[in-house]
Short mmCIF file of C-alpha atoms in Angstrom, two decimals:
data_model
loop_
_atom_site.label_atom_id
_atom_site.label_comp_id
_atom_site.label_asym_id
_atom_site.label_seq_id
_atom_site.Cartn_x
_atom_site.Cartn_y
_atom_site.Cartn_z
CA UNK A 1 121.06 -71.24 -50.82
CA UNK A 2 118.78 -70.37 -47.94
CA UNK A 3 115.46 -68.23 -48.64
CA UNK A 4 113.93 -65.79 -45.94
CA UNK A 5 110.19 -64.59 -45.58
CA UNK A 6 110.16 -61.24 -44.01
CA UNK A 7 107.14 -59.65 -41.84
CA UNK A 8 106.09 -57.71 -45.24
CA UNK A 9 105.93 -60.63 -47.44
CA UNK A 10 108.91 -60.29 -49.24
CA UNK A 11 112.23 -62.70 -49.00
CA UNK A 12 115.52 -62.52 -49.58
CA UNK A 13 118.26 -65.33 -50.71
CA UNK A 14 121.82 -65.79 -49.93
CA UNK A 15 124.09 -68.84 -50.64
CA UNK A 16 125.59 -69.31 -47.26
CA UNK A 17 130.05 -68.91 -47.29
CA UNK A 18 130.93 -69.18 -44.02
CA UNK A 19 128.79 -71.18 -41.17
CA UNK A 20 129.77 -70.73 -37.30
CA UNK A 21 128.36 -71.95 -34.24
CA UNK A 22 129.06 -69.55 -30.66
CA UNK A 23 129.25 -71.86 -27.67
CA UNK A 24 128.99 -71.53 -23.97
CA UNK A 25 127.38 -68.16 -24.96
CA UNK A 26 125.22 -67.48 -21.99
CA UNK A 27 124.81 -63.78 -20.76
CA UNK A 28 124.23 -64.97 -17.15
CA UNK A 29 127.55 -67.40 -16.34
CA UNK A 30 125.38 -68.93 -14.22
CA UNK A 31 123.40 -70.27 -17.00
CA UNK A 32 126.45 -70.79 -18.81
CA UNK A 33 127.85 -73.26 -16.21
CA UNK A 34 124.70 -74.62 -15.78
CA UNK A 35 125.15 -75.98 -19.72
CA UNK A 36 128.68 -76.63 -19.59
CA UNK A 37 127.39 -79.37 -16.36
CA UNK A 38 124.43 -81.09 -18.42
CA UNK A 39 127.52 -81.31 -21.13
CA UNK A 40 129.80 -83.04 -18.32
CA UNK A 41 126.88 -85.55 -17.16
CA UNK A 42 127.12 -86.48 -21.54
CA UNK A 43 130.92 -87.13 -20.99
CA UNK A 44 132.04 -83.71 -22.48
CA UNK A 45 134.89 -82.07 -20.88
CA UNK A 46 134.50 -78.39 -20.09
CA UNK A 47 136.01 -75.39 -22.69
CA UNK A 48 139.39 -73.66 -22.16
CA UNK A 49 137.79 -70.54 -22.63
CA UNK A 50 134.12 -68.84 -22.74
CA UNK A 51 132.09 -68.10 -24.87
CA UNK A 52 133.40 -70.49 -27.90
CA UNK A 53 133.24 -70.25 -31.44
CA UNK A 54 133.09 -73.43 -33.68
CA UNK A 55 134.02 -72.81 -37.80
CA UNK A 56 131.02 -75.61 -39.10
CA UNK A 57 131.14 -76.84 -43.40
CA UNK A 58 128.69 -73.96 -44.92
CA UNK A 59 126.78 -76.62 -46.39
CA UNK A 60 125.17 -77.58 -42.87
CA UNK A 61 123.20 -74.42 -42.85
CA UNK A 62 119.73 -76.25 -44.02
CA UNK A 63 116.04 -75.40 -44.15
CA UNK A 64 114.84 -79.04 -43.75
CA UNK A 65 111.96 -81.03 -41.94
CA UNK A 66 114.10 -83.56 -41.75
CA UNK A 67 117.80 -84.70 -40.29
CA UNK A 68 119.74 -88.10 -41.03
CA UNK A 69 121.07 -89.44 -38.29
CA UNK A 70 123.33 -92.26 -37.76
CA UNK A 71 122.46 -93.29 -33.79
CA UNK A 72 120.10 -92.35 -31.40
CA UNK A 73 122.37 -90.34 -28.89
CA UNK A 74 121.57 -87.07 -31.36
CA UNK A 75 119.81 -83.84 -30.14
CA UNK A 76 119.06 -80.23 -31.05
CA UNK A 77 119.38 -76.95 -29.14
CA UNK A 78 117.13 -74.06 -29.51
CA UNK A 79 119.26 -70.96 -30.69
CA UNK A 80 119.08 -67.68 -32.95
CA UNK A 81 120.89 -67.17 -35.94
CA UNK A 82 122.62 -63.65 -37.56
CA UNK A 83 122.22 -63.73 -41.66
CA UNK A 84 124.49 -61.82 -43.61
CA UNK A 85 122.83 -60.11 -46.43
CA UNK A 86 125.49 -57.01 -46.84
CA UNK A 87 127.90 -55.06 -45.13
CA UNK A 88 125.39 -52.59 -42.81
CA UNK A 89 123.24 -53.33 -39.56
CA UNK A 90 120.28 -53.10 -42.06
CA UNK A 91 121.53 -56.02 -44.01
CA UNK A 92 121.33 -58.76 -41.17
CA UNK A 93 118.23 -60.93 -40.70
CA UNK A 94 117.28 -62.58 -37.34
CA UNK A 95 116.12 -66.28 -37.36
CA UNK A 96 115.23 -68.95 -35.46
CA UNK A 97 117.52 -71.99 -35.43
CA UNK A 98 118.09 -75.51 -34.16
CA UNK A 99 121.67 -77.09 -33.69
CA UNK A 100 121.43 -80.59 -33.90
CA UNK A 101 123.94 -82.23 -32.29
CA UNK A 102 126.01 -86.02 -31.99
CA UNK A 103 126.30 -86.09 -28.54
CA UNK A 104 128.82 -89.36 -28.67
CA UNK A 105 131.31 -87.68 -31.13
CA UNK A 106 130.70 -84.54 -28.91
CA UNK A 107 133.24 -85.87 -26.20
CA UNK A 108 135.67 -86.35 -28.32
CA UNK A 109 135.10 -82.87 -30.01
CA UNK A 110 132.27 -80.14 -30.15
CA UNK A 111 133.69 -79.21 -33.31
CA UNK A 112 133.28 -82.39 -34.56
CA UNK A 113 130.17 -83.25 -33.22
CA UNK A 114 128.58 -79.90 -34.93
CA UNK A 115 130.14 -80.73 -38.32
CA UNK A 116 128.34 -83.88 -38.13
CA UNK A 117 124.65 -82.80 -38.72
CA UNK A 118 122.89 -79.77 -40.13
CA UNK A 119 122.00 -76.43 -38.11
CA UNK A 120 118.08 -76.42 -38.82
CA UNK A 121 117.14 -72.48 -39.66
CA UNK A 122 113.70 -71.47 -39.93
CA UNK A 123 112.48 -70.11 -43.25
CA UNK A 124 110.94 -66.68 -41.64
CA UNK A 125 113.32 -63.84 -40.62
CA UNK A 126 113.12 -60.11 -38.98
CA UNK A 127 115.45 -57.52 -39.96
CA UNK A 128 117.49 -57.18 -36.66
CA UNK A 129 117.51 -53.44 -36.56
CA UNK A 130 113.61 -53.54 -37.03
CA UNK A 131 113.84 -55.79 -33.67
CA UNK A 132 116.73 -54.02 -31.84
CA UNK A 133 115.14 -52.54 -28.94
CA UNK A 134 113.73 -55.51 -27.83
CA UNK A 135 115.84 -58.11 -28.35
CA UNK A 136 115.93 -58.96 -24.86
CA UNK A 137 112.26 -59.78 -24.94
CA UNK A 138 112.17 -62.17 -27.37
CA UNK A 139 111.71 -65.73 -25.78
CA UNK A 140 112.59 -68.91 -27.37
CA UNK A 141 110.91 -72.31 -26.28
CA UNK A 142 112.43 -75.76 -27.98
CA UNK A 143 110.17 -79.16 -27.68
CA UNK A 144 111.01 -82.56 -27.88
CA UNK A 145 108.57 -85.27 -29.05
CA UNK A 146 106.11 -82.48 -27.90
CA UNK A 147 107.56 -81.60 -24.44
CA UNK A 148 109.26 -78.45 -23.67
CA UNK A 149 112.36 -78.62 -22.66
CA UNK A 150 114.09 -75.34 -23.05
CA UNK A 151 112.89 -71.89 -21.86
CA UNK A 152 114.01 -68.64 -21.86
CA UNK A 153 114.81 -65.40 -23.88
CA UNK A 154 117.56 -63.75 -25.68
CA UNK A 155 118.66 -61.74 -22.97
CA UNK A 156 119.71 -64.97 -21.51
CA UNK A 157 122.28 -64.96 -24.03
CA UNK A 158 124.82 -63.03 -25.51
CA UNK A 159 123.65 -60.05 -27.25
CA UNK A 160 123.52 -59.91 -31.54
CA UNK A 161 125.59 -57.01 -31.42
CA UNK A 162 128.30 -58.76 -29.48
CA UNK A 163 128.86 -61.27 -32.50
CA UNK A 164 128.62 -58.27 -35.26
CA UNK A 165 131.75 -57.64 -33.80
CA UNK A 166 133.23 -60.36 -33.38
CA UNK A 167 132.58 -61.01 -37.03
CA UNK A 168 133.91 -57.47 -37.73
CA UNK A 169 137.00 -58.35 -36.30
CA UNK A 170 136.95 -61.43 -38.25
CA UNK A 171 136.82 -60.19 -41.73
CA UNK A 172 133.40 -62.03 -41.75
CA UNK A 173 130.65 -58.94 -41.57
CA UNK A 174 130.18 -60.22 -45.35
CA UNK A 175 127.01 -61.14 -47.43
CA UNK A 176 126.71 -64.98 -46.95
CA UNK A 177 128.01 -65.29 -43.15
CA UNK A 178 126.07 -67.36 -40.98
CA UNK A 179 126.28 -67.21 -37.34
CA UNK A 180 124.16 -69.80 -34.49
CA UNK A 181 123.82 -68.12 -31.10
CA UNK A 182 124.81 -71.07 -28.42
CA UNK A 183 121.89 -71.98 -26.99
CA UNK A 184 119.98 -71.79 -23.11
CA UNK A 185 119.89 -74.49 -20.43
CA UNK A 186 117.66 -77.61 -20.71
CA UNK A 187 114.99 -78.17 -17.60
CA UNK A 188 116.22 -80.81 -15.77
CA UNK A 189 115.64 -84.26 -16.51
CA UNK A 190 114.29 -84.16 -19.76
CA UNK A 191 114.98 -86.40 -22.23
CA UNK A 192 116.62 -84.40 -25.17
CA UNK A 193 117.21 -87.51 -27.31
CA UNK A 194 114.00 -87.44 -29.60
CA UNK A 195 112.46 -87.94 -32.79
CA UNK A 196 110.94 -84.40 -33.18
CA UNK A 197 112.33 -81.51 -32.87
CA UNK A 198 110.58 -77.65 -32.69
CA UNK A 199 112.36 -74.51 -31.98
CA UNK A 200 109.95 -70.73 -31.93
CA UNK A 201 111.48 -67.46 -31.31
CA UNK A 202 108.15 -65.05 -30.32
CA UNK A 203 108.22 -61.40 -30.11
CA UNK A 204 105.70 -60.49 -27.38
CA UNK A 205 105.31 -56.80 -28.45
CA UNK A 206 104.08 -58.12 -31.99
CA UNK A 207 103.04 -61.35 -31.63
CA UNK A 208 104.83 -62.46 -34.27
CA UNK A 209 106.83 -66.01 -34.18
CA UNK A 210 109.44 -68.28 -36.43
CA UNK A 211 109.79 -71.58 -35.97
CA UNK A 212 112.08 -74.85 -37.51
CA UNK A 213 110.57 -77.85 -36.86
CA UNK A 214 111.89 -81.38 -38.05
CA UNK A 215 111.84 -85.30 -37.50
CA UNK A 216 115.38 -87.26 -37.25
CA UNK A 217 115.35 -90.02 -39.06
CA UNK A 218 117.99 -93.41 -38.59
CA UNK A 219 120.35 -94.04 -41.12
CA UNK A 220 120.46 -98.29 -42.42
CA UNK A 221 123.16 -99.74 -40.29
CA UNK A 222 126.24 -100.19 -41.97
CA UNK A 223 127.88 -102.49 -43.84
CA UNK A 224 131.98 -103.17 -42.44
#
């Protein structure tokens, strides 16, 4: 069950059904080969087809300050996220969200990789069609241990609307559908592989922000 705070104080709940991450979802396909190259320096081999969509276990949609992770080659990706709430434009919320990441089981599969560790979501939402004529505007900024390392805005990626449909087509327009955006490029040579993460979506004609912020934290080693 995820809870949202909206602008106006009040929130709204949904137990979260279906969970999917987009991929290689840049508007610009330069920025979308740009990611699919800082994936190939990790040992990832590039998709068959553009923009991706990855089915993740609904239970890794989490509002947590903190992620489990089993090794230190783990990192998150600063993205949006589309909440369900009904069956009408006026019934999706727009969040912030981070999509952390095992970057070693990633070259053996993305979809793997995703499925094991939790898509951070922020708990402060917008109603997207209170935000729709400006979507493009919005910027989103991730840090690691405190330095930036991703910049940009959602016009950098695929539109909101785009994925409606795509869920439309789906059969998965439906109250508890979650959907994470695919994220924007890293700066070059960064180091994503920290202990802190913070993603904030801003909305420059309000002022207003969301933001997930957490700390990964190493599993014991194991025993066998």
């Amino acid at each position: 069950m995820l809870t949202f705070t909206l602008p106006d104080g009040t929130s709204e709940s949904v137990e979260v059904n279906a969970l999917l991450n987009a991929g290689y979802a840049g508007r610009n396909q330069e920025e979308v080969a740009s990611h699919i190259a800082e994936l190939a320096e990790l040992g990832v081999p590039a998709p068959t087809v553009t923009p991706a969509l990855y089915p993740i276990s609904p239970y890794l949609a989490q509002q947590t300050d903190a992620v489990a992770v089993q090794h230190g080659r783990t990192s998150g990706e600063a993205e949006w996220a589309l909440v369900i709430l009904g069956d009408t434009i006026d019934d999706v919320l727009l969040t912030v969200a981070c999509d952390h990441t095992d970057r070693d089981l990633e070259v053996h599969s993305v979809a793997w990789s995703k499925n094991a560790a939790p898509d951070v979501l922020g708990t402060g939402a917008w109603r997207l069609s209170e935000v729709a004529d400006r979507l493009d505007e919005i910027t989103l900024t991730a840090w690691a241990d405190g330095v930036a390392i991703q910049t940009g805005t959602l016009g950098d990626l695929l539109a909101p609307h785009y994925w409606l449909d795509v869920l439309a087509d789906r059969a998965l327009f439906t109250r508890g559908t979650v959907l994470i955006s695919g994220t924007i490029s890293m700066h070059p040579g960064v180091n994503q592989f920290a202990d802190t993460w913070k993603v904030e979506m801003a909305d420059p004609a309000t002022g207003n922000t969301l933001t997930c912020e957490y700390k990964t934290m190493l599993m014991p080693a194991p025993i066998g």
